[in-house]
Structures are given as C-alpha cells and as structure tokens.
Amino acid sequence: MPAVSQVALELIGRRRYLGAQKLAGGYTNRVWRVFCEDGATYIVKSYRAPWTRANEQNAIAVLGPHRLAPAHYYARSAKVLIWPDDGLVPMKRRRDEDLRAVGYALRAIHELPAPQTLTTEKPGWRTVNRIAARGLSGSGFAPDFTNCVHGDPCLENVLCAGNGRFARFNDFEEFGPGDVRADLIVCLLEAACSVPERREDVVARLVEGYCMAAPLPADLYRPITETEVRRSLAQAALNELAGWAAQNKEVDLVARYRNAGPGSVDAIVALRFQI
C-alpha cells in the first residue's frame, strides 16, 4: 500500500500512478512527489488541519499568477492539495544574490493587498500577527492586516531551480492577511539564527533585496525605522519561535534560538531602513 493517501490517488487517477518519492515535510504536513505513467509529476501535500490546506490553496490562487507560488493546483480535498511538479528543490546555498532575491520576493508578496475573500478569517490566529500585537504593544503603532503575509518566511521555506538560483517561497500554511512588518522581522530573525556566523551580512542582503523594488511606504513601514520598535518586534518573534520549539520538544531549534537569538536580535536592531 503506497504511503500517499488513497484520496490523493483517486484525485490523480489510480491507473496513472507509477510511484512516489517522500519529500521533507513540515510539522503539520506530509509531502510526496508522485510519478505517473504518462510522464506527469505532481506534488501531493497532506495537511493535519483543513485550515492550513485552505491557506495554501489561497496562496496559490493569489500568488500563483505572480509566480510567487505554484501556478495552480491540480486537485484538492478537505486535507489534500495537489499541484503540478515544477522541479524545484530546497535552497542549499546562501549566496548574496539569492538572499537579495528572497528579500525581493517577500516584498512582492507584501505588496499584494489581501483579497476580500481572505479577510473573513481572524488575522490574529497567524503567528506573525501575534508577534505584531506583542511587538507593537505600547509603541503607539497598531498591527496592520491590510496586505498579504507569507506567515513562515524562513530560508528553509525557499525553493531554487536546478542551477541553485532562487525561484520562489514554499509552504504557505500561514498565508493570508497580516502585518507585513512582523513577517519581514520573522524572515530576518530566522535567517540570522540559521546562519549565525554571518548574520549581519545575511540580514543586510535580505533587506537590500526587500528595499530594491521601490521606497517603503512610510504609512505602513514607519515603525521599523525606530530602533526600540524593531527590537521589540524581533524579541517578540524570538520568544514566539523559541516557545514553540520548546513546547514541541524540537531540541535543535531550541538550541539554535537560545544560542543565536540574542545576537540575531541585535543584528536586526542595528540595521538602517530607508523610508
């Protein structure tokens, strides 16, 4: 019996099924590459909760036309989503040009207004929005849920082409309306913690890419120009991520955040943002 769910095989077509390759999944999903007799290849993702599947489906609908997510999905059920395989692989190297491309792509996601169909959800459920609420508390600034956020924009959720060049983000289970400033800070903190030996440089390259397209709109990004607000957001992000790692007994992540977290917060605070 194949590990791929029976409902996924029914959606693809049982007679077409040739085999499957297990891919690295996350904490709330399982992922396979499925091969078919006609040469077609699909990515099958099975979710523990329907709402995470719905978020990723929304991301494909909103971001797919902009080449920021899979172009379209092939089929779905309550807990399964299937899209054509585009041959992309996880990011292995952290070259300057690819880090800039990651920052540029995150900004492209943030520039898209959250569609009306997504705003019926409670934005506060998203991790980045909890971080925004805590980080901006008492600062005089309020969280903003006007635009789209990735929700988990870490370097582990970046895909590249066969030549190693950045292609797009992956894993949109927390995609939706959210505070783009907190989403950016999470991206910077996760990157700095994952490459602590050059965290200042990695963070700087991501911000260069993020600011490359156009000046940041002052009405939305003004808080991150203030050092103490940036520190508060970064510390709130560190607390949220470290707390999740401890609760789920992810020993390696607990050690990563404990050892690299404080210096990563400092690296983010030291940055200069041009508005």
Short mmCIF file of C-alpha atoms in Angstrom, two decimals:
data_model
loop_
_atom_site.label_atom_id
_atom_site.label_comp_id
_atom_site.label_asym_id
_atom_site.label_seq_id
_atom_site.Cartn_x
_atom_site.Cartn_y
_atom_site.Cartn_z
CA MET A 1 0.00 0.00 0.00
CA PRO A 2 1.58 3.35 -1.00
CA ALA A 3 2.16 5.96 1.70
CA VAL A 4 0.36 8.56 -0.40
CA SER A 5 -3.22 8.90 0.82
CA GLN A 6 -5.88 6.99 -1.07
CA VAL A 7 -7.89 10.14 -1.64
CA ALA A 8 -4.87 11.72 -3.37
CA LEU A 9 -4.50 8.70 -5.66
CA GLU A 10 -8.18 8.89 -6.52
CA LEU A 11 -7.80 12.58 -7.39
CA ILE A 12 -4.77 11.92 -9.60
CA GLY A 13 -6.19 8.74 -11.12
CA ARG A 14 -5.24 5.31 -9.78
CA ARG A 15 -4.43 3.86 -13.18
CA ARG A 16 -1.92 6.63 -13.83
CA TYR A 17 0.01 6.07 -10.59
CA LEU A 18 3.55 4.78 -11.08
CA GLY A 19 5.27 5.56 -7.77
CA ALA A 20 6.03 8.20 -5.18
CA GLN A 21 9.03 9.85 -3.52
CA LYS A 22 8.70 11.09 0.06
CA LEU A 23 9.82 14.69 0.40
CA ALA A 24 10.77 16.61 3.52
CA GLY A 25 7.52 17.67 5.17
CA GLY A 26 6.84 20.05 8.00
CA TYR A 27 5.33 19.71 11.44
CA THR A 28 1.75 19.87 10.21
CA ASN A 29 2.01 18.19 6.82
CA ARG A 30 3.42 15.36 4.72
CA VAL A 31 4.64 15.79 1.15
CA TRP A 32 5.31 13.45 -1.79
CA ARG A 33 6.37 13.71 -5.40
CA VAL A 34 4.07 11.38 -7.37
CA PHE A 35 5.09 9.92 -10.75
CA CYS A 36 2.50 8.91 -13.35
CA GLU A 37 2.66 6.59 -16.33
CA ASP A 38 2.04 9.44 -18.79
CA GLY A 39 5.17 11.25 -17.56
CA ALA A 40 3.29 13.80 -15.46
CA THR A 41 4.66 14.54 -11.97
CA TYR A 42 2.72 16.06 -9.10
CA ILE A 43 3.38 17.36 -5.60
CA VAL A 44 0.92 15.90 -3.11
CA LYS A 45 0.64 17.62 0.25
CA SER A 46 -1.44 16.20 3.08
CA TYR A 47 -2.40 18.52 5.96
CA ARG A 48 -3.39 17.75 9.52
CA ALA A 49 -5.91 20.58 9.59
CA PRO A 50 -8.26 21.84 6.84
CA TRP A 51 -7.48 25.49 7.64
CA THR A 52 -3.78 25.07 6.80
CA ARG A 53 -4.76 23.47 3.49
CA ALA A 54 -7.14 26.36 2.85
CA ASN A 55 -4.37 28.89 3.49
CA GLU A 56 -2.07 27.21 0.97
CA GLN A 57 -4.89 26.96 -1.56
CA ASN A 58 -5.50 30.70 -1.11
CA ALA A 59 -1.78 31.39 -1.61
CA ILE A 60 -1.78 29.51 -4.91
CA ALA A 61 -4.85 31.42 -6.09
CA VAL A 62 -3.43 34.83 -5.07
CA LEU A 63 0.32 34.39 -5.63
CA GLY A 64 0.38 31.82 -8.43
CA PRO A 65 -0.37 34.34 -11.21
CA HIS A 66 2.64 36.38 -9.97
CA ARG A 67 4.95 33.31 -9.97
CA LEU A 68 5.30 33.60 -6.19
CA ALA A 69 3.68 30.20 -5.52
CA PRO A 70 2.74 27.15 -7.61
CA ALA A 71 0.99 28.35 -10.77
CA HIS A 72 -2.21 26.45 -9.97
CA TYR A 73 -3.41 23.42 -8.09
CA TYR A 74 -4.45 20.26 -9.89
CA ALA A 75 -6.92 18.90 -7.34
CA ARG A 76 -7.88 19.14 -3.69
CA SER A 77 -9.88 17.52 -0.92
CA ALA A 78 -10.54 18.60 2.66
CA LYS A 79 -6.97 17.73 3.74
CA VAL A 80 -5.05 17.19 0.49
CA LEU A 81 -3.76 19.63 -2.10
CA ILE A 82 -2.10 18.58 -5.37
CA TRP A 83 -0.23 20.78 -7.84
CA PRO A 84 1.93 20.05 -10.92
CA ASP A 85 5.57 19.49 -10.00
CA ASP A 86 7.81 22.35 -11.19
CA GLY A 87 11.06 20.54 -10.35
CA LEU A 88 12.20 23.00 -7.69
CA VAL A 89 14.40 21.94 -4.77
CA PRO A 90 15.15 23.36 -1.29
CA MET A 91 17.68 26.16 -1.06
CA LYS A 92 21.17 24.84 -0.21
CA ARG A 93 23.45 27.86 -0.56
CA ARG A 94 23.07 31.36 0.90
CA ARG A 95 24.71 33.42 -1.83
CA ASP A 96 24.29 37.19 -1.71
CA GLU A 97 22.31 37.36 -4.95
CA ASP A 98 19.91 34.66 -3.79
CA LEU A 99 19.38 36.32 -0.41
CA ARG A 100 18.55 39.56 -2.20
CA ALA A 101 16.12 37.61 -4.39
CA VAL A 102 14.45 36.16 -1.28
CA GLY A 103 14.01 39.66 0.15
CA TYR A 104 12.68 40.95 -3.17
CA ALA A 105 10.14 38.11 -3.40
CA LEU A 106 8.93 38.65 0.17
CA ARG A 107 8.36 42.33 -0.64
CA ALA A 108 6.40 41.26 -3.74
CA ILE A 109 4.11 39.16 -1.53
CA HIS A 110 3.69 42.05 0.90
CA GLU A 111 2.79 44.48 -1.88
CA LEU A 112 -0.33 42.46 -2.72
CA PRO A 113 -3.47 43.57 -0.88
CA ALA A 114 -5.27 40.79 0.96
CA PRO A 115 -8.27 39.78 -1.18
CA GLN A 116 -11.68 40.37 0.32
CA THR A 117 -12.31 36.63 0.35
CA LEU A 118 -9.47 36.14 2.87
CA THR A 119 -10.39 38.86 5.34
CA THR A 120 -13.26 36.86 6.85
CA GLU A 121 -10.66 34.87 8.79
CA LYS A 122 -9.39 36.09 12.14
CA PRO A 123 -5.96 37.55 11.31
CA GLY A 124 -4.87 37.24 14.95
CA TRP A 125 -4.60 33.47 14.54
CA ARG A 126 -1.45 33.88 12.45
CA THR A 127 1.85 33.64 14.27
CA VAL A 128 3.22 36.81 12.67
CA ASN A 129 0.15 38.73 13.81
CA ARG A 130 0.56 37.60 17.41
CA ILE A 131 4.16 38.79 17.12
CA ALA A 132 2.99 42.12 15.70
CA ALA A 133 0.49 42.63 18.51
CA ARG A 134 3.10 41.94 21.20
CA GLY A 135 5.95 43.75 19.49
CA LEU A 136 3.97 46.91 18.77
CA SER A 137 2.21 46.97 22.15
CA GLY A 138 2.81 50.30 23.86
CA SER A 139 4.70 51.72 20.88
CA GLY A 140 1.94 53.92 19.55
CA PHE A 141 1.64 51.77 16.42
CA ALA A 142 -1.04 49.18 15.74
CA PRO A 143 -0.86 45.91 13.77
CA ASP A 144 -1.98 46.23 10.16
CA PHE A 145 -3.78 43.38 8.38
CA THR A 146 -4.24 45.11 5.03
CA ASN A 147 -1.74 43.12 2.97
CA CYS A 148 -0.70 39.50 2.43
CA VAL A 149 1.95 37.77 4.54
CA HIS A 150 3.77 34.51 3.93
CA GLY A 151 3.43 33.61 7.60
CA ASP A 152 6.58 31.48 7.91
CA PRO A 153 9.20 33.15 5.67
CA CYS A 154 12.30 31.26 6.78
CA LEU A 155 15.14 30.19 4.47
CA GLU A 156 14.08 26.56 4.92
CA ASN A 157 10.89 27.52 3.05
CA VAL A 158 12.74 28.73 -0.04
CA LEU A 159 12.90 26.76 -3.30
CA CYS A 160 15.51 27.03 -6.05
CA ALA A 161 15.89 25.85 -9.64
CA GLY A 162 18.32 23.10 -10.62
CA ASN A 163 21.13 25.65 -11.03
CA GLY A 164 20.70 26.72 -7.41
CA ARG A 165 19.17 30.11 -8.21
CA PHE A 166 16.24 31.34 -6.14
CA ALA A 167 12.82 30.53 -7.61
CA ARG A 168 10.11 31.19 -5.02
CA PHE A 169 8.88 30.60 -1.50
CA ASN A 170 7.25 27.37 -0.38
CA ASP A 171 4.98 26.25 2.47
CA PHE A 172 2.13 28.77 2.67
CA GLU A 173 0.20 27.21 5.55
CA GLU A 174 0.01 30.55 7.40
CA PHE A 175 -0.54 32.70 4.31
CA GLY A 176 -3.22 35.39 4.49
CA PRO A 177 -3.91 38.91 5.73
CA GLY A 178 -1.31 40.08 8.19
CA ASP A 179 1.22 42.57 9.45
CA VAL A 180 3.98 42.73 6.84
CA ARG A 181 6.46 44.32 9.26
CA ALA A 182 6.27 41.33 11.59
CA ASP A 183 6.53 38.98 8.59
CA LEU A 184 9.74 40.75 7.50
CA ILE A 185 11.20 40.67 11.01
CA VAL A 186 10.47 36.93 11.28
CA CYS A 187 12.27 36.39 7.96
CA LEU A 188 15.31 38.35 9.18
CA LEU A 189 15.40 36.64 12.58
CA GLU A 190 15.06 33.12 11.16
CA ALA A 191 17.79 33.80 8.59
CA ALA A 192 20.14 35.30 11.16
CA CYS A 193 19.62 32.36 13.52
CA SER A 194 20.19 29.81 10.73
CA VAL A 195 23.45 31.45 9.57
CA PRO A 196 24.84 32.95 12.80
CA GLU A 197 28.44 33.08 11.56
CA ARG A 198 27.48 35.81 9.08
CA ARG A 199 24.16 37.01 10.44
CA GLU A 200 24.82 40.74 9.94
CA ASP A 201 25.65 40.17 6.28
CA VAL A 202 22.71 37.82 5.67
CA VAL A 203 20.24 40.23 7.24
CA ALA A 204 21.68 43.16 5.27
CA ARG A 205 21.39 41.30 1.94
CA LEU A 206 17.76 40.34 2.64
CA VAL A 207 16.89 43.95 3.43
CA GLU A 208 18.72 45.17 0.32
CA GLY A 209 16.53 42.90 -1.79
CA TYR A 210 13.40 43.88 0.12
CA CYS A 211 14.01 47.58 -0.49
CA MET A 212 15.26 47.15 -4.06
CA ALA A 213 11.93 47.48 -5.89
CA ALA A 214 10.73 50.81 -4.53
CA PRO A 215 10.92 53.01 -1.42
CA LEU A 216 9.00 51.64 1.54
CA PRO A 217 5.64 53.39 2.06
CA ALA A 218 6.03 55.46 5.21
CA ASP A 219 2.47 54.97 6.43
CA LEU A 220 2.97 51.21 6.71
CA TYR A 221 6.67 50.78 7.49
CA ARG A 222 7.39 53.75 9.76
CA PRO A 223 7.58 51.59 12.95
CA ILE A 224 10.61 49.59 11.76
CA THR A 225 12.63 52.80 11.39
CA GLU A 226 12.51 53.14 15.18
CA THR A 227 15.18 51.13 16.95
CA GLU A 228 13.14 50.19 20.01
CA VAL A 229 10.15 49.09 17.94
CA ARG A 230 12.44 46.93 15.81
CA ARG A 231 13.96 45.42 18.95
CA SER A 232 10.53 44.77 20.42
CA LEU A 233 9.29 43.05 17.24
CA ALA A 234 12.45 40.94 16.94
CA GLN A 235 12.31 39.93 20.61
CA ALA A 236 8.61 39.06 20.33
CA ALA A 237 9.45 36.91 17.29
CA LEU A 238 12.27 35.17 19.16
CA ASN A 239 10.04 34.49 22.16
CA GLU A 240 7.26 33.08 19.98
CA LEU A 241 9.56 30.83 17.94
CA ALA A 242 11.60 29.63 20.92
CA GLY A 243 8.43 28.94 22.88
CA TRP A 244 7.02 26.87 20.03
CA ALA A 245 10.28 24.90 19.72
CA ALA A 246 10.33 24.15 23.46
CA GLN A 247 6.67 23.16 23.52
CA ASN A 248 7.19 20.74 20.63
CA LYS A 249 10.48 19.42 22.04
CA GLU A 250 12.44 20.44 18.94
CA VAL A 251 15.82 20.23 20.64
CA ASP A 252 17.88 21.51 17.70
CA LEU A 253 15.65 24.55 17.24
CA VAL A 254 15.66 25.29 20.96
CA ALA A 255 19.47 25.32 20.87
CA ARG A 256 19.50 27.44 17.71
CA TYR A 257 17.26 30.15 19.16
CA ARG A 258 19.00 30.09 22.54
CA ASN A 259 22.50 30.39 21.11
CA ALA A 260 21.92 32.60 18.07
CA GLY A 261 18.78 34.51 19.06
CA PRO A 262 20.18 37.39 21.14
CA GLY A 263 22.87 38.24 18.57
CA SER A 264 20.31 37.99 15.79
CA VAL A 265 18.03 40.47 17.52
CA ASP A 266 20.98 42.84 17.82
CA ALA A 267 21.78 42.45 14.11
CA ILE A 268 18.21 43.40 13.20
CA VAL A 269 18.22 46.39 15.55
CA ALA A 270 21.49 47.65 14.04
CA LEU A 271 20.04 47.82 10.51
CA ARG A 272 19.08 51.07 8.83
CA PHE A 273 15.81 51.15 6.93
CA GLN A 274 15.27 53.88 4.37
CA ILE A 275 11.69 55.19 4.16
#
